[in-house]
Coordinates of C-alpha atoms in Angstrom, one line a residue:
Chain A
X1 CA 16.6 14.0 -12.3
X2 CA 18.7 17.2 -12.4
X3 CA 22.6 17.1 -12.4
X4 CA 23.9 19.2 -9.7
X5 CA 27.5 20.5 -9.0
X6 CA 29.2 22.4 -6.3
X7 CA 32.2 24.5 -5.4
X8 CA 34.4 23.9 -3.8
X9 CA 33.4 20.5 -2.8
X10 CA 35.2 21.7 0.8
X11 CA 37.2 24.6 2.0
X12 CA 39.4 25.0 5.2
X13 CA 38.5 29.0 5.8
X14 CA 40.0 31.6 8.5
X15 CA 37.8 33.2 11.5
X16 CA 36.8 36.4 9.9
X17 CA 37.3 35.7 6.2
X18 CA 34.0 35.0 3.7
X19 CA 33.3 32.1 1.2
X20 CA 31.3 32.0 -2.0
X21 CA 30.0 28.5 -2.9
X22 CA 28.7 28.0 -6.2
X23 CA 25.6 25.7 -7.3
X24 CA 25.0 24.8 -11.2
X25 CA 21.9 22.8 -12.3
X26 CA 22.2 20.9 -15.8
X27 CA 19.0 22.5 -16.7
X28 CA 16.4 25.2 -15.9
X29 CA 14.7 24.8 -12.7
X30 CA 12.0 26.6 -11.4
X31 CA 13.5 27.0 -7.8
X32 CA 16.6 26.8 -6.0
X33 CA 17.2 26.5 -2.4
X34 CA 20.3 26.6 0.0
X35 CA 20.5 24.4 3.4
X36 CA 23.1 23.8 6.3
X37 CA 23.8 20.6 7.6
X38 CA 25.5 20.4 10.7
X39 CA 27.4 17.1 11.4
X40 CA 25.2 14.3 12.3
X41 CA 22.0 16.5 12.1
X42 CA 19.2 17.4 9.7
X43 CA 19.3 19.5 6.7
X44 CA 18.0 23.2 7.8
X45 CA 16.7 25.6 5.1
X46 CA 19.0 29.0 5.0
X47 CA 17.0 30.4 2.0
X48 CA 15.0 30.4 -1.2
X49 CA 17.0 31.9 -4.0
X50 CA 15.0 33.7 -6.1
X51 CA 16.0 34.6 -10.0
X52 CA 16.4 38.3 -10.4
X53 CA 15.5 39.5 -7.1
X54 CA 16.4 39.2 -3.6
X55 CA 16.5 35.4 -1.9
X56 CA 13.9 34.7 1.2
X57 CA 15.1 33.9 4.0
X58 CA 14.1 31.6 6.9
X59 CA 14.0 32.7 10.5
X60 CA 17.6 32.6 11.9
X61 CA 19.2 33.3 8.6
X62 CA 20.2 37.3 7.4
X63 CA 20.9 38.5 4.1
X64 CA 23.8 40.7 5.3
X65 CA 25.5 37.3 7.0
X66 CA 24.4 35.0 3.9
X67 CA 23.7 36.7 0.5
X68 CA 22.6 35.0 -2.1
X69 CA 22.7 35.8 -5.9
X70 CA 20.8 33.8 -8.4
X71 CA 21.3 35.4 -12.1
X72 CA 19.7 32.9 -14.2
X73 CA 17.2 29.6 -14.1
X74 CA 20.4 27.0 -14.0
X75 CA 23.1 29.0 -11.3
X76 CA 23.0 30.4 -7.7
X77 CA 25.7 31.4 -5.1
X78 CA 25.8 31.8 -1.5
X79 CA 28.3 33.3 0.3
X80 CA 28.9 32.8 4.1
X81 CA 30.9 36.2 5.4
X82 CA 32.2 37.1 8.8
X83 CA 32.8 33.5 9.0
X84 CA 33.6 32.2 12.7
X85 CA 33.9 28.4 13.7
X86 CA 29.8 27.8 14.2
X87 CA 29.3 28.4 10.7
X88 CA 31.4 25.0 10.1
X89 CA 29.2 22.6 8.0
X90 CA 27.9 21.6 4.8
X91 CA 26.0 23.2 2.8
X92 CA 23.9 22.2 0.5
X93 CA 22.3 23.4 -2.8
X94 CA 18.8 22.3 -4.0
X95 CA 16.5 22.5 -6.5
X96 CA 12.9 21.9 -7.6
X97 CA 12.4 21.1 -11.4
X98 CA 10.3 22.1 -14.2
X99 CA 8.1 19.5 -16.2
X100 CA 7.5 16.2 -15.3
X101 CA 10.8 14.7 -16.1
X102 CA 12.4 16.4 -12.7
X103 CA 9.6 16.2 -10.0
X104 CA 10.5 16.3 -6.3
X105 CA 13.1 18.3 -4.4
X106 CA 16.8 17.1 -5.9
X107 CA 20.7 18.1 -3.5
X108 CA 23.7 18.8 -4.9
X109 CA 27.0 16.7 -3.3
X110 CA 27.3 19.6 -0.9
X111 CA 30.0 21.8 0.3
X112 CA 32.1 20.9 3.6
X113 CA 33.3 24.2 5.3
X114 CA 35.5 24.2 8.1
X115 CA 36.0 27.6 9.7
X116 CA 39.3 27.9 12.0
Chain B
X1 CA 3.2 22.4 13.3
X2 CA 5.9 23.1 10.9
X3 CA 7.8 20.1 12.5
X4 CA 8.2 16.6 11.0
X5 CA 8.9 13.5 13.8
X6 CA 11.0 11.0 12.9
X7 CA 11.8 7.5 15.2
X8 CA 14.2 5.6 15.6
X9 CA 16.7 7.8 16.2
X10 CA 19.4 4.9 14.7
X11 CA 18.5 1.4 13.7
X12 CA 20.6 -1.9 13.4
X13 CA 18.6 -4.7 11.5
X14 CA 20.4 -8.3 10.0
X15 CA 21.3 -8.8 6.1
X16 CA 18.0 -9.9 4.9
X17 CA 15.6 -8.0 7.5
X18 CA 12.8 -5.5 7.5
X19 CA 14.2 -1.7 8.3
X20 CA 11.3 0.0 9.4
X21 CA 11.0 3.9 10.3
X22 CA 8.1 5.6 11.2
X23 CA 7.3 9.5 11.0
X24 CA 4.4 11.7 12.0
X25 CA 3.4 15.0 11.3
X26 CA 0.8 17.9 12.2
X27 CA 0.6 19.9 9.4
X28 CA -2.7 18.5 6.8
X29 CA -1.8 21.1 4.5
X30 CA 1.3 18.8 3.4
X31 CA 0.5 17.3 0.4
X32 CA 3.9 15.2 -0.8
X33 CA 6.1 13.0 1.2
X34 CA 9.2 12.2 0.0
X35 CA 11.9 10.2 1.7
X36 CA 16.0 10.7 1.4
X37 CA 18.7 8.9 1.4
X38 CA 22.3 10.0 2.6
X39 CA 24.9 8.5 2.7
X40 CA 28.3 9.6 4.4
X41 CA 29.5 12.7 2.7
X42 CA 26.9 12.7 0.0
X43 CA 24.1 15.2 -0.3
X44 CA 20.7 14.0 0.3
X45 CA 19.2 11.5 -2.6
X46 CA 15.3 11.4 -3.3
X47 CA 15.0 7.5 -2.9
X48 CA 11.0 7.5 -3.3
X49 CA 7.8 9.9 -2.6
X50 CA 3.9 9.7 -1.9
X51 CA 1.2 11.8 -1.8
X52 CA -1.9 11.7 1.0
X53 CA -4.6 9.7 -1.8
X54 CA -2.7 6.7 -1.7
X55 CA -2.0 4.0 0.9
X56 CA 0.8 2.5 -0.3
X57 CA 3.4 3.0 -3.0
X58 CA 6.5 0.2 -3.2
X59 CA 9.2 0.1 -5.4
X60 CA 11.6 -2.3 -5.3
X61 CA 12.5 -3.3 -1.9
X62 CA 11.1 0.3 -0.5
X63 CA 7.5 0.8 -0.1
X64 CA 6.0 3.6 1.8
X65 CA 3.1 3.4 3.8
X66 CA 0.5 6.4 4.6
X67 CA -2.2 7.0 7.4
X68 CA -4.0 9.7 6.5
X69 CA -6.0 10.0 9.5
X70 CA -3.1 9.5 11.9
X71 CA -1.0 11.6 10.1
X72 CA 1.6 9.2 9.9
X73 CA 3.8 7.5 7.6
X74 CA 6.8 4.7 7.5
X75 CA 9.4 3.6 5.0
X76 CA 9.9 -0.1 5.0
X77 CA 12.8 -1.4 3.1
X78 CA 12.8 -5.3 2.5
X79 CA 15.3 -7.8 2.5
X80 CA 17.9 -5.3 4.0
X81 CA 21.3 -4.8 2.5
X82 CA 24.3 -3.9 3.7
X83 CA 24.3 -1.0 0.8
X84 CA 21.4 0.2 2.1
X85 CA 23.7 1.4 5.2
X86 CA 22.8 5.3 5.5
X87 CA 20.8 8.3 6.5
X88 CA 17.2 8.6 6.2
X89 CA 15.3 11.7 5.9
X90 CA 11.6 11.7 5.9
X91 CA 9.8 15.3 5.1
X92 CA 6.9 17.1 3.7
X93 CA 6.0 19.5 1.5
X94 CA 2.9 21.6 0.9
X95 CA 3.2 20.1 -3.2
X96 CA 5.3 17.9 -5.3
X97 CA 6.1 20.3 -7.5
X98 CA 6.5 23.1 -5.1
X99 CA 7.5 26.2 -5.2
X100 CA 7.8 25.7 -1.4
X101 CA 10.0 24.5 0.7
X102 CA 10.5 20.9 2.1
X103 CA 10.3 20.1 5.7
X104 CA 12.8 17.6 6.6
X105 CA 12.5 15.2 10.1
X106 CA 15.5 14.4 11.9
X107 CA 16.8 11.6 10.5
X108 CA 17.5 7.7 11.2
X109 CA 21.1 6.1 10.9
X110 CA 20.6 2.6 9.5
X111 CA 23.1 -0.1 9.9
X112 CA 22.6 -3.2 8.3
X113 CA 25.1 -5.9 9.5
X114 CA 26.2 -9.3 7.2

């Protein structure tokens, strides 16, 4: 399976203020996604990131509120702006491997954001 | 039809018992099934996956079971451990090696008590 690392692991942000959260895969993988979690609750899809060109977006989620940069096949970001207290959560990065020795979906450890 | 069901809700079984959680879906154009495992402040771990041509798939104390035709699935894990306390995601995907996204149920809190 793929090795997958966050940061920060958790931040403590101010209404108003934006967060970049970083995702890096020990290998290439063919795609990357980012979810929320809310406390207690199932993992919701926020986007595809895409390498090179813009990330897709699910319904609910906007570009302008969370862009996300993918440069390369192993490294993504997401950045939550505007931030206000509803956007507390944890997010989570994801990725789907190449070849047979990473098959299935695989989560990084997450990132816990608490917005005051 | 985009929506994965997942029951119970939360479950409380004895060291040594049968967990069992069922989920159901609509969509026939899933093609994988993979189940998570979460456990508290962890992201979500792949713990084991089937596809719609087989029945059954087991490994270790999990096995999965599929009906096709009802569009249904459970994950059964034997001779419950207290370690096996945690979060469990059913979903679907349109492929195992997708390119698409995974459709995740709502989860089932496990406890497993000495």
């Amino acid at each position: 399976s793929a090795v997958i690392s966050q940061k920060p692991s958790r931040d403590i942000c101010q209404r108003g203020t934006s967060l970049t959260i970083q995702c890096q895969v020990d290998s290439q993988v063919t795609m990357m996604f980012w979810y929320r979690q809310q406390p207690g609750q199932s993992l919701t899809l926020i986007a595809t990131a895409n390498q090179g060109s813009e990330a897709t977006y699910e319904s609910g989620f906007v570009i302008d509120k969370f862009p996300i940069s993918r440069p390369n096949l192993t490294f993504s970001t997401l950045t939550v702006s505007n931030m206000s207290p509803e956007d507390s959560s944890i997010y989570l990065c994801s990725v789907v491997g190449r070849g047979a020795n990473i098959r299935g979906q695989y989560f990084g450890p997450g990132t816990r954001l608490t917005v005051t | 039809q985009q929506q994965v069901k997942q029951s119970p809700q939360s479950l409380i079984v004895q060291k040594g018992g049968i967990s069992i959680i069922n989920c159901a879906y609509e969509n026939t154009a899933f093609d994988y099934f993979p189940w998570y495992q979460q456990f508290p402040g962890k992201g979500p771990a792949l713990l084991i996956a089937i596809r719609p041509d087989v029945s059954e798939k087991k490994e270790g104390r999990f096995t999965i079971s599929f009906n096709k035709s009802a569009k249904q699935f459970s994950l059964h894990i034997m001779d419950s451990q207290p370690g096996d306390s945690a979060t469990y995601f059913c979903a679907a995907s349109m492929s195992e090696t997708s390119y698409d996204k995974v459709i995740f149920g709502p989860g089932t809190s496990l406890s497993v008590i000495p």
